[in-house]
Coordinates of C-alpha atoms in Angstrom, one line a residue:
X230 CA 4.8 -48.5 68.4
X231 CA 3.3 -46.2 65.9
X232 CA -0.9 -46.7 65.3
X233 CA -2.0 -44.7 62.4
X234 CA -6.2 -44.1 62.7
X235 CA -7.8 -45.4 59.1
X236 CA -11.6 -42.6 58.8
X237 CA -13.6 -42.2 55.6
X238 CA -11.4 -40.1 53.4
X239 CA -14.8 -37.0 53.7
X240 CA -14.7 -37.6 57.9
X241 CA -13.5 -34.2 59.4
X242 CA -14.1 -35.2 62.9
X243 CA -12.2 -32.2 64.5
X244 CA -14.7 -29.8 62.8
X245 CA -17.9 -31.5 63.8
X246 CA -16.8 -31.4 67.3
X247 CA -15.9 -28.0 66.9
X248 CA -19.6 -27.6 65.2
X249 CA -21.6 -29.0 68.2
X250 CA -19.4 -30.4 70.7
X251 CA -20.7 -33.1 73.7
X252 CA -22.1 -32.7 76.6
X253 CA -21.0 -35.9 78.5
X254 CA -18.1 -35.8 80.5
X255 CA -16.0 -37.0 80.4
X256 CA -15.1 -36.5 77.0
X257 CA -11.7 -37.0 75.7
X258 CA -10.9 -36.2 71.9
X259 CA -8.5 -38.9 71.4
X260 CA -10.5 -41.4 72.5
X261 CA -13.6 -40.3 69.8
X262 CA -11.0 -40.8 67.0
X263 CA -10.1 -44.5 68.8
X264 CA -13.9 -45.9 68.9
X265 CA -14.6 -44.3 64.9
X266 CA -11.1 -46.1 64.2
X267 CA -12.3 -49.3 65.1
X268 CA -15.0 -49.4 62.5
X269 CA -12.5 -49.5 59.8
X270 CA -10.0 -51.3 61.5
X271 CA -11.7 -54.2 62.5
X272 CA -12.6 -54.7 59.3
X273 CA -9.2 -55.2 58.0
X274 CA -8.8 -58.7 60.4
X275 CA -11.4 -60.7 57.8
X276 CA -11.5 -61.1 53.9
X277 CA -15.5 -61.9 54.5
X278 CA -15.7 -58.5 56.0
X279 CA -16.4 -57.1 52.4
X280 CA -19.9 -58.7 52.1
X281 CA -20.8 -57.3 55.7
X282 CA -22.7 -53.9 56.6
X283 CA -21.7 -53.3 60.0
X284 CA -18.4 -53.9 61.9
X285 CA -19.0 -55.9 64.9
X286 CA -17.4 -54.6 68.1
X287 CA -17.0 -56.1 71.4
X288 CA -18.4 -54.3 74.5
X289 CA -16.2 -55.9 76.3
X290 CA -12.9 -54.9 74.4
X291 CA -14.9 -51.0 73.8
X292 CA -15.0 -50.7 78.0
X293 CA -11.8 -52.2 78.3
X294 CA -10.2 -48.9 76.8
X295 CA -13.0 -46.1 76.9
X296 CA -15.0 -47.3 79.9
X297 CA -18.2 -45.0 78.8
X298 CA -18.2 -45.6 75.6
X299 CA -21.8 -45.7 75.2
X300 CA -21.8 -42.1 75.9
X301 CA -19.7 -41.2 72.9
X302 CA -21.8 -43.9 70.5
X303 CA -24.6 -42.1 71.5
X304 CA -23.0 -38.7 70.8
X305 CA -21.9 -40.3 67.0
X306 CA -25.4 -41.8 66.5
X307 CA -27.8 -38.8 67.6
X308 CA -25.5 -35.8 67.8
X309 CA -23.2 -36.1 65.0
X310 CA -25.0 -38.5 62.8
X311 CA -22.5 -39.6 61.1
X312 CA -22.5 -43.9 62.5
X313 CA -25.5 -46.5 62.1
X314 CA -26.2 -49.0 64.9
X315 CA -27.6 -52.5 64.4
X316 CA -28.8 -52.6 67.7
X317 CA -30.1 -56.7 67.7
X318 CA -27.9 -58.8 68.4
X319 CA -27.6 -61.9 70.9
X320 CA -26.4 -61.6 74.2
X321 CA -23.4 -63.6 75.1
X322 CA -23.0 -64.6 71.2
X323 CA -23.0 -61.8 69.0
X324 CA -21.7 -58.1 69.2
X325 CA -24.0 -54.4 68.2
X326 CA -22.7 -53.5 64.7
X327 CA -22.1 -50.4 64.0
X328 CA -21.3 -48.4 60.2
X329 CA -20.9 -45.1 59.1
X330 CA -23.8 -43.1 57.3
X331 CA -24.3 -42.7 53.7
X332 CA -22.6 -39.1 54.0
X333 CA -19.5 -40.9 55.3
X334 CA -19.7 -44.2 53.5
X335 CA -16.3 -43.5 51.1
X336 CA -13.2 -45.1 50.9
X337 CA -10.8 -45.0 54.0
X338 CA -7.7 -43.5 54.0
X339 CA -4.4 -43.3 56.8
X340 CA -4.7 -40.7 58.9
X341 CA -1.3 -38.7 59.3
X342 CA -2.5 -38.8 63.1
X343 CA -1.3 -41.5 65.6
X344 CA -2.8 -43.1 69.0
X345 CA -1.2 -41.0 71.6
X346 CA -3.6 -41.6 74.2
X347 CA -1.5 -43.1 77.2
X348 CA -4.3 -45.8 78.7
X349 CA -5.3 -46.8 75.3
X350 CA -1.9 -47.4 74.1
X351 CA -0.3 -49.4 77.3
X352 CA -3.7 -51.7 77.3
X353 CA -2.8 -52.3 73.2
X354 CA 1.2 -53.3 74.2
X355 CA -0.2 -55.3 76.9
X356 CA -2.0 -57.1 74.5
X357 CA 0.9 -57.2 71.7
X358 CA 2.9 -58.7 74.8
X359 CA 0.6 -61.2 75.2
X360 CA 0.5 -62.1 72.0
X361 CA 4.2 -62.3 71.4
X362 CA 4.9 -64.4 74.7
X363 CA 2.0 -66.9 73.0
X364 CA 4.0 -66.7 69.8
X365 CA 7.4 -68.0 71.4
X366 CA 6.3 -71.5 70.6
X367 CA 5.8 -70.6 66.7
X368 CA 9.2 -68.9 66.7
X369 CA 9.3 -71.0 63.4
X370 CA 7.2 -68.7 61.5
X371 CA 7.2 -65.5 63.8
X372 CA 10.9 -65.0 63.1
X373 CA 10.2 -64.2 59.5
X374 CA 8.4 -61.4 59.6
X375 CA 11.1 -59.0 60.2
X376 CA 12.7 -55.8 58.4
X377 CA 13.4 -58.1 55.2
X378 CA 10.2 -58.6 54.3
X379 CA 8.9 -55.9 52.2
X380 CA 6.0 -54.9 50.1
X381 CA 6.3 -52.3 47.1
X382 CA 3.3 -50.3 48.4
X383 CA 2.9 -48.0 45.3
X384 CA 2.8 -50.9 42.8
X385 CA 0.0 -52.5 45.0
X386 CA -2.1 -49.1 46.2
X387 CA -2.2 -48.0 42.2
X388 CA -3.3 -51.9 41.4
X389 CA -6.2 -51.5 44.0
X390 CA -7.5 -47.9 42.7
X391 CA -7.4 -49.6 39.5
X392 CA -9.3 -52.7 40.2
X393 CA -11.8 -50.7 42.4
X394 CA -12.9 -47.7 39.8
X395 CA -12.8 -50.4 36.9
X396 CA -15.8 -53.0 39.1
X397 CA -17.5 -49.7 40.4
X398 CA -17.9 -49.1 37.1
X399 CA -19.3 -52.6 36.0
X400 CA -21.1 -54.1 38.1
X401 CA -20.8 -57.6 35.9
X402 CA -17.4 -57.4 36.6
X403 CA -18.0 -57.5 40.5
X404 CA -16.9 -60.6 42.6
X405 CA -19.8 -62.7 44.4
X406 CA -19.6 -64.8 47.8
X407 CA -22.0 -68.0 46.7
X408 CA -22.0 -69.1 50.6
X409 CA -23.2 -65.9 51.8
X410 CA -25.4 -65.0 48.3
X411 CA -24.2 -61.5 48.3
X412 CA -22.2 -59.2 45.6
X413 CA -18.7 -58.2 47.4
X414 CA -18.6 -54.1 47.5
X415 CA -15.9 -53.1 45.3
X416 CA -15.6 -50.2 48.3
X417 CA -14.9 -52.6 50.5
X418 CA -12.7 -54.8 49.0
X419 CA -10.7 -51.6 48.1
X420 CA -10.6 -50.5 51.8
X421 CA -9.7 -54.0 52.9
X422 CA -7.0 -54.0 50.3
X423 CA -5.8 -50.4 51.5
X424 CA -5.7 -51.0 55.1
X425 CA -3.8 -54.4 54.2
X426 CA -1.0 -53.0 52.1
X427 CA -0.5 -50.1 54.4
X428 CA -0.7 -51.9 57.8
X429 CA 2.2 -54.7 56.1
X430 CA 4.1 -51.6 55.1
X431 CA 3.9 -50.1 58.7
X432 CA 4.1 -53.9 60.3
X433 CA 0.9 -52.8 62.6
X434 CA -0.3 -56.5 62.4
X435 CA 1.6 -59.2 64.9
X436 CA 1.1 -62.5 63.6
X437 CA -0.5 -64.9 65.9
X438 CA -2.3 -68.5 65.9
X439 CA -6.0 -68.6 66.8
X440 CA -7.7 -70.3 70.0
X441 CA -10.3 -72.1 67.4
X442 CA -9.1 -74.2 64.7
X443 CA -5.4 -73.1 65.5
X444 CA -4.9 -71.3 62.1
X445 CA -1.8 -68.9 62.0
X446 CA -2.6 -65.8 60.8
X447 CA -0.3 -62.9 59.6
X448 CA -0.3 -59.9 57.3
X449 CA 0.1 -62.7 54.4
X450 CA -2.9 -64.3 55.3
X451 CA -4.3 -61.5 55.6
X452 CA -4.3 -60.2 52.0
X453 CA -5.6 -60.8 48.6
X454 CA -3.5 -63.0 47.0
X455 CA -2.9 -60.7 43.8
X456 CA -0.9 -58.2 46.4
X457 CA 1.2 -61.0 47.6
X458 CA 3.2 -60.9 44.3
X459 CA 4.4 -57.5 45.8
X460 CA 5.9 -59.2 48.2
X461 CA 9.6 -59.9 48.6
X462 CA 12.3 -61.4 51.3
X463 CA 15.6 -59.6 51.3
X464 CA 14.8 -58.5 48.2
X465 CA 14.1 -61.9 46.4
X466 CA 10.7 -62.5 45.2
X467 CA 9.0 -65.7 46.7
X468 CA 7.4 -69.1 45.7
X469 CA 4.5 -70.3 47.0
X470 CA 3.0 -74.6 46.8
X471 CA -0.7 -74.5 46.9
X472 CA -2.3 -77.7 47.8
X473 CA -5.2 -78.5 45.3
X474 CA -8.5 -78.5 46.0
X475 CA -7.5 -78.6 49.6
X476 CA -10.5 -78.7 51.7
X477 CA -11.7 -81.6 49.5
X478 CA -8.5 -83.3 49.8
X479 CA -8.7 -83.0 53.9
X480 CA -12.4 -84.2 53.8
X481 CA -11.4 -87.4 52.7
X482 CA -9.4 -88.1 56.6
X483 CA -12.9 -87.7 58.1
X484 CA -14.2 -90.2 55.8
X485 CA -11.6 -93.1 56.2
X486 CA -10.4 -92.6 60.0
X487 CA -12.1 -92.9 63.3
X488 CA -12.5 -89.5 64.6
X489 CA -13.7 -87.5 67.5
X490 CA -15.0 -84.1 66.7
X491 CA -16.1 -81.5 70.0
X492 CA -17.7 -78.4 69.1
X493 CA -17.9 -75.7 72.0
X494 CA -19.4 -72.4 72.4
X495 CA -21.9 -72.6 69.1
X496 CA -18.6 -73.2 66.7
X497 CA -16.4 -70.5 68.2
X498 CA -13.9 -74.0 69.3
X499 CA -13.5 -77.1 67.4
X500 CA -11.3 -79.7 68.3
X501 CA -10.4 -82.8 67.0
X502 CA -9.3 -86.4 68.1
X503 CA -7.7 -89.1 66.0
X504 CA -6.0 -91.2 68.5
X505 CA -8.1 -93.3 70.6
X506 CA -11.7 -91.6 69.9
X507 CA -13.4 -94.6 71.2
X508 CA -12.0 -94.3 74.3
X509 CA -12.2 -90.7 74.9
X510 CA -15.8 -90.9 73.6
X511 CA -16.4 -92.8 76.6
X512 CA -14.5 -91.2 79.4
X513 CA -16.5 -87.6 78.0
X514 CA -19.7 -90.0 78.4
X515 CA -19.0 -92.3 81.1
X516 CA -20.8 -94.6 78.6
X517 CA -20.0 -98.5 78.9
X518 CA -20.3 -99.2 75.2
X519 CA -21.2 -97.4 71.8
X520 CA -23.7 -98.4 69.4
X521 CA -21.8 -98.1 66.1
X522 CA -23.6 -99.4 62.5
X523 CA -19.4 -100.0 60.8
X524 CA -21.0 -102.0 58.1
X525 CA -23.0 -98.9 56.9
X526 CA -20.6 -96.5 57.6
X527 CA -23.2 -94.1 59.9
X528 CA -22.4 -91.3 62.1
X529 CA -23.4 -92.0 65.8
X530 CA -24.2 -88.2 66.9
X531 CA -24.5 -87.0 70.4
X532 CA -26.0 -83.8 71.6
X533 CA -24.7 -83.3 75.4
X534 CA -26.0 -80.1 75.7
X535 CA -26.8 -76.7 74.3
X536 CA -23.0 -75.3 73.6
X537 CA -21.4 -78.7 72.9
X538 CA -21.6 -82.0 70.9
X539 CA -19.5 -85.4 70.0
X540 CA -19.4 -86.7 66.8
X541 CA -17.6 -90.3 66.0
X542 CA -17.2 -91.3 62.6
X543 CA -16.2 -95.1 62.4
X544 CA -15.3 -95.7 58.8
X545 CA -11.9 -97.4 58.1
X546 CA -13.2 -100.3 58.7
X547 CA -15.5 -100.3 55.7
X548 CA -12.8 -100.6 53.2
X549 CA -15.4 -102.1 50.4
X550 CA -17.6 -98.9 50.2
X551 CA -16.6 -98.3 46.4
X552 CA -18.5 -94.7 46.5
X553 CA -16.2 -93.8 48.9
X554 CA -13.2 -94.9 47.1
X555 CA -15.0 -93.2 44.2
X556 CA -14.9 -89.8 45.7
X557 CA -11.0 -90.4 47.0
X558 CA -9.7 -91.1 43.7
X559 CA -11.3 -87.5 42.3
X560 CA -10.3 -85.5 45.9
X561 CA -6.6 -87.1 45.6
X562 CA -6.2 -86.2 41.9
X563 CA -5.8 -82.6 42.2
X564 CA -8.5 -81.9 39.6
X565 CA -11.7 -82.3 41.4
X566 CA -14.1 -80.3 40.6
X567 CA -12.9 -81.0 36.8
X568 CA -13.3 -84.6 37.0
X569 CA -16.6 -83.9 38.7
X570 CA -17.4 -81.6 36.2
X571 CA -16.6 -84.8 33.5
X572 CA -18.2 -87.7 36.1
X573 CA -21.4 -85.7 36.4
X574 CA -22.3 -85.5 32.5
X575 CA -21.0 -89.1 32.0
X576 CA -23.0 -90.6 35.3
X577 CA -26.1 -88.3 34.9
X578 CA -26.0 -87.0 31.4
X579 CA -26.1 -83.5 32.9
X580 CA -23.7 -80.6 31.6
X581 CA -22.1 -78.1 34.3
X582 CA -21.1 -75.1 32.0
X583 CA -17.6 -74.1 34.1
X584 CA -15.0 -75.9 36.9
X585 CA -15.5 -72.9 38.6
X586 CA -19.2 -73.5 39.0
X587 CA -17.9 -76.9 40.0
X588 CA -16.4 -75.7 42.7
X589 CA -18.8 -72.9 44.0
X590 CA -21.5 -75.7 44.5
X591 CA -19.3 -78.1 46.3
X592 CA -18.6 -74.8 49.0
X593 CA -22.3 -74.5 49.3
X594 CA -22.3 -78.1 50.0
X595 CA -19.5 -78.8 52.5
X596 CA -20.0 -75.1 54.2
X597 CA -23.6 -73.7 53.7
X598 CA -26.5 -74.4 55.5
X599 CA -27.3 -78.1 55.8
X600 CA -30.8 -78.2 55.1
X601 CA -29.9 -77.2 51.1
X602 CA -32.0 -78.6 48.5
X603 CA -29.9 -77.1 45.3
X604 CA -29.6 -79.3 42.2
X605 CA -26.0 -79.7 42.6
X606 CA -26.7 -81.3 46.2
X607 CA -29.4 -83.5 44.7
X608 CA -26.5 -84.5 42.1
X609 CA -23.8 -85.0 44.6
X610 CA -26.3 -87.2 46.8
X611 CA -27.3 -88.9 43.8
X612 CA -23.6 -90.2 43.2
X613 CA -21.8 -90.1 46.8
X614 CA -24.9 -90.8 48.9
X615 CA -22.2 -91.9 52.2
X616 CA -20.6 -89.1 51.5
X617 CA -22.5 -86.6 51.4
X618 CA -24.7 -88.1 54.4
X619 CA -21.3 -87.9 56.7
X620 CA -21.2 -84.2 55.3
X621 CA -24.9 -83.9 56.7
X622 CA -24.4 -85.3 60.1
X623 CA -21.7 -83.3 60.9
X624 CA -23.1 -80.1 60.2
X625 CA -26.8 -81.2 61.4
X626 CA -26.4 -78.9 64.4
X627 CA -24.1 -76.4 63.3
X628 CA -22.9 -75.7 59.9
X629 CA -19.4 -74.6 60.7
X630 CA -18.3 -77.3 62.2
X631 CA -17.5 -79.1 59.4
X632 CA -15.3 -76.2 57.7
X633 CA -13.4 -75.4 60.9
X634 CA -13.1 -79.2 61.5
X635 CA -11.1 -79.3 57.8
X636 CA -9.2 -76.2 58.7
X637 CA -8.0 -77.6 62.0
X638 CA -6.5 -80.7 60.0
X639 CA -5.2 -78.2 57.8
X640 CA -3.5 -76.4 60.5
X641 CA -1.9 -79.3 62.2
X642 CA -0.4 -80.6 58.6
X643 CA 0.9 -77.4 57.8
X644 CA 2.0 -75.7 61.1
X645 CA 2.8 -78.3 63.5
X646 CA 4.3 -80.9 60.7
X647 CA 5.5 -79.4 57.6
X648 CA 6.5 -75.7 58.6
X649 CA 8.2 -77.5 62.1
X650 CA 9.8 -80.0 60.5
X651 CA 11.5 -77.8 57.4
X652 CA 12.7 -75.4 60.6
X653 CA 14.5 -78.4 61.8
X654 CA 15.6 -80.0 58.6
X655 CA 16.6 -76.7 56.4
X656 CA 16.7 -74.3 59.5
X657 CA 17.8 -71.1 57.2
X658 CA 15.1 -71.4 54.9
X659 CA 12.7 -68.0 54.8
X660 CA 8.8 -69.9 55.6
X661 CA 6.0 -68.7 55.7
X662 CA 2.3 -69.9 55.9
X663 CA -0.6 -69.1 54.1
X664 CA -3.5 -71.7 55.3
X665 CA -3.2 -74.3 53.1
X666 CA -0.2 -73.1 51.3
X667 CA 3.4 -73.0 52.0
X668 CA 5.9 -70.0 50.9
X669 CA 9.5 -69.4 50.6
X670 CA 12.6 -68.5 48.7
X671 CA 13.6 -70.3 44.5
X672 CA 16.2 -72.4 46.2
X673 CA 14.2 -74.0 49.2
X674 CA 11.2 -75.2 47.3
X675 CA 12.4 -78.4 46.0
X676 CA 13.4 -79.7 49.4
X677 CA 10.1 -78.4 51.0
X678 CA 8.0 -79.8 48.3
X679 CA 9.4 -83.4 49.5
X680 CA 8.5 -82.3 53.0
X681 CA 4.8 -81.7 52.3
X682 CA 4.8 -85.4 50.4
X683 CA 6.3 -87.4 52.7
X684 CA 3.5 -85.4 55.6
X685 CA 0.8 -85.8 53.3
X686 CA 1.3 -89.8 52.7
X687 CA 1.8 -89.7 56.4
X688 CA -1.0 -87.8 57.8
X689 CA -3.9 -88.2 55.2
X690 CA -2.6 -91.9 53.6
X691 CA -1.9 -89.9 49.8
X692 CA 0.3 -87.5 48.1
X693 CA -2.2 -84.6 46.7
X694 CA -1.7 -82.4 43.7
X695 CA 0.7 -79.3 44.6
X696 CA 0.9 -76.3 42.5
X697 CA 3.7 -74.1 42.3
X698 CA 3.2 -70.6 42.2
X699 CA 5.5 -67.7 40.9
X700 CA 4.9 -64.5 43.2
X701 CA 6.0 -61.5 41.2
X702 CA 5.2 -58.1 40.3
X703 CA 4.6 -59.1 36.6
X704 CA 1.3 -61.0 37.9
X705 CA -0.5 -58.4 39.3
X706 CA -0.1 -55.8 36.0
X707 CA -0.8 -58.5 34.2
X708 CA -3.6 -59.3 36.4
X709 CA -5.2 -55.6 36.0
X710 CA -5.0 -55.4 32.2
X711 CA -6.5 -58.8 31.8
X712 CA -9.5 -57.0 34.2
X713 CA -9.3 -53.7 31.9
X714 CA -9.5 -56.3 28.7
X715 CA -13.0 -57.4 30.2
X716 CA -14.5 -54.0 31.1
X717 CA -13.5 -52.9 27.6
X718 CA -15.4 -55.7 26.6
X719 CA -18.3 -55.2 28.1
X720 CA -18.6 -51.7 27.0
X721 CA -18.3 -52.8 23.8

């Protein structure tokens, strides 16, 4: 197993030691270059790691492989000054952040250096072991990612340099995360980009499925979609379907079936229950009966204690609430936030400029903080007043839940139906997973496309809108002129 180290491409870390070396002992080398690694690497396991400052590390994984790790932070922080701590944080809950200084703040590159440390490196297998012997059930998916799949890494790192000089440049041209209401660092998305791309190329990322919402992640997932059309198996390019509007099309389960969601550990586990919630409500409870308003479709909420709570929604059995029928027939089309777009000026009389606006405000609503008082949520009430109040309920306490609630529908359709069921029914078709998306070879789509139907009618009660998308290299040049077009543009 080869581990490349990914440093700022100005970090000569050998000559700083050299230049005032530590006093703490002990002090091993290889171990310095591990902990610095980390701040870059880390980064590389989430997209949303491009509107953050600091990488958060775990003291507990740090003094599982350099046991006085402290002593070399403090060495970085007040000796070297080259890394930033964030030292509040909550115990239990949160980890110290840490970030290079502005001197070191550039892009990353690959190091030609390797992990050789011995402890470091059996710790990491015995975690890859782990990982693998958890993966045997999902042999499914896991089995793809082998030798065939490749990447053309010089058509993807020259499409990165591209993108990144042309939004450092112009700063309109920059990408914004609405939930968070911050500017994404064309730096960072650039490193992200970098360290996915190369880490695919070397195949230093084992897929896995998470202990949370169950999501399977992979270097696939793990990767701006424009790269993906780098992507080929055995040399064949790859097809993806998309489900429309997907979290949308998934909300509309918790709105017509009785349901059990448990939150644990402040969001960090969701689960959820469609058979029999009634009755496991009341073993959790040891509560003789539930007080349940059906006929106006309201959430009975109950907080057992400061890391966990129930939620039962109760609403099949209001089949006459036309405003939720309303909001099914726009979530099932496929063109939501278009025929929302339409429905709001013909309801209200009030013009939205783009879909993509649209669609911005209806993240805020389902996944931003539930105390919001935007326009667009004052609209949405205004028209879906059930709705939106089940939306409310079920983030009152936490406003993840409801997002990692949608994704852990997502990932039982996707993983545990569809993906399990074409490995049974077309066992030597190439699959692969990409959240709410499913990808494979020209000559398997048709059949798998009937798959997702027939799993969709059965596990949501519709057939959604799927779109079929073409992964090839001729997307992403096309992709980077379109981006030069608008920078010339705007100079203009």
């Amino acid at each position: 197993m080869k581990l490349h180290y990914y440093f700022p491409e100005n970090l000569d870390l050998d000559d700083l030691i050299y230049n005032n070396y530590p006093t703490f002992k002990p002090f091993v080398r290889e171990k310095a270059r591990y902990l610095l690694h980390l701040i870059s690497v880390q980064r590389l396991k989430k997209k949303d790691s491009v509107c953050e400052n600091y990488t958060k590390l775990s003291a507990k994984m740090m003094q599982d492989k350099v046991h006085n790790y402290n002593d070399y932070w403090d060495y970085f922080i007040n000796d070297l000054k080259i890394i930033e701590r964030r030292e509040s944080y909550k115990v239990g809950s949160d980890c110290k952040g840490y970030k290079f200084t502005e001197e070191y703040d550039t892009p990353i590159v690959k190091s030609h250096l390797t992990l050789q440390d011995k402890s470091i490196r059996k710790k990491l297998i015995a975690h890859i072991n782990r990982i693998q012997a958890q993966n045997k059930s999902y042999n499914y998916l896991t089995k793809w990612f082998n030798d065939k799949l490749q990447i053309d890494a010089e058509l993807s790192l020259w499409a990165m340099e591209e993108i990144y000089k042309i939004k450092q440049n112009n700063p309109s041209l920059r990408d914004f995360n609405y939930i968070k209401k911050e500017e994404k660092s064309p730096q960072k998305q650039r490193d992200f980009a970098y360290g996915s791309i190369n880490r695919f190329k070397e195949a230093e990322s084992i897929p896995r499925r998470d202990n949370n919402v169950l999501r399977f992640h992979s270097t696939l997932t793990n990767m701006n979609s424009i790269f993906r059309n780098a992507v080929t198996y055995n040399g064949e390019e790859l097809y993806a379907l998309d489900l429309k509007n997907s979290q949308v099309f998934l909300s509309t389960k918790l709105l017509s079936t009785n349901y059990l969601i448990k939150s644990y550990n402040n969001g960090k586990k969701v689960e959820i229950e469609f058979k029999n919630p009634i009755e496991e409500f009341k073993r959790l409870t040891n509560q003789p009966q539930l007080d349940v308003d059906v006929l106006n479709s309201k959430v009975t909420k109950y907080k057992l204690n400061k890391t966990s709570y129930i939620m039962l929604g109760l609403f099949k059995d209001s089949p006459l609430n036309m405003r939720f029928q309303e909001y099914f027939k726009l979530a099932i089309k496929g063109n939501f936030y278009e025929n929302l777009k339409q429905k709001i000026y013909e309801d209200l009389g009030i013009h939205i400029e783009s879909r993509d606006e649209v669609k911005t405000n209806v993240f805020k609503l389902m996944f931003a903080d539930v105390r919001s008082n935007s326009k667009f949520v004052k609209l949405f009430k205004s028209m879906f007043p059930e709705v939106y109040q089940v939306f409310y309920d079920i983030k009152e306490y936490d406003n993840s839940v409801l997002p990692r609630a949608l994704q852990r529908i997502e990932s039982n359709l996707f993983i545990d139906r569809i993906a399990k069921r074409v490995s049974i029914e077309l066992p030597k078709a190439t699959i692969y997973t990409i959240h709410d998306s499913i990808a494979s070879t020209k000559e398997n789509i048709p059949a798998i496309r009937k798959i997702m139907e027939e799993e969709f009618l059965k596990g949501i009660g519709a057939i959604p809108g799927i779109k079929e998308e073409h992964w090839c290299k001729a997307n992403i040049i096309t992709a980077v002129n379109k981006l030069k077009q608008k920078a010339f543009a705007v100079a203009s």
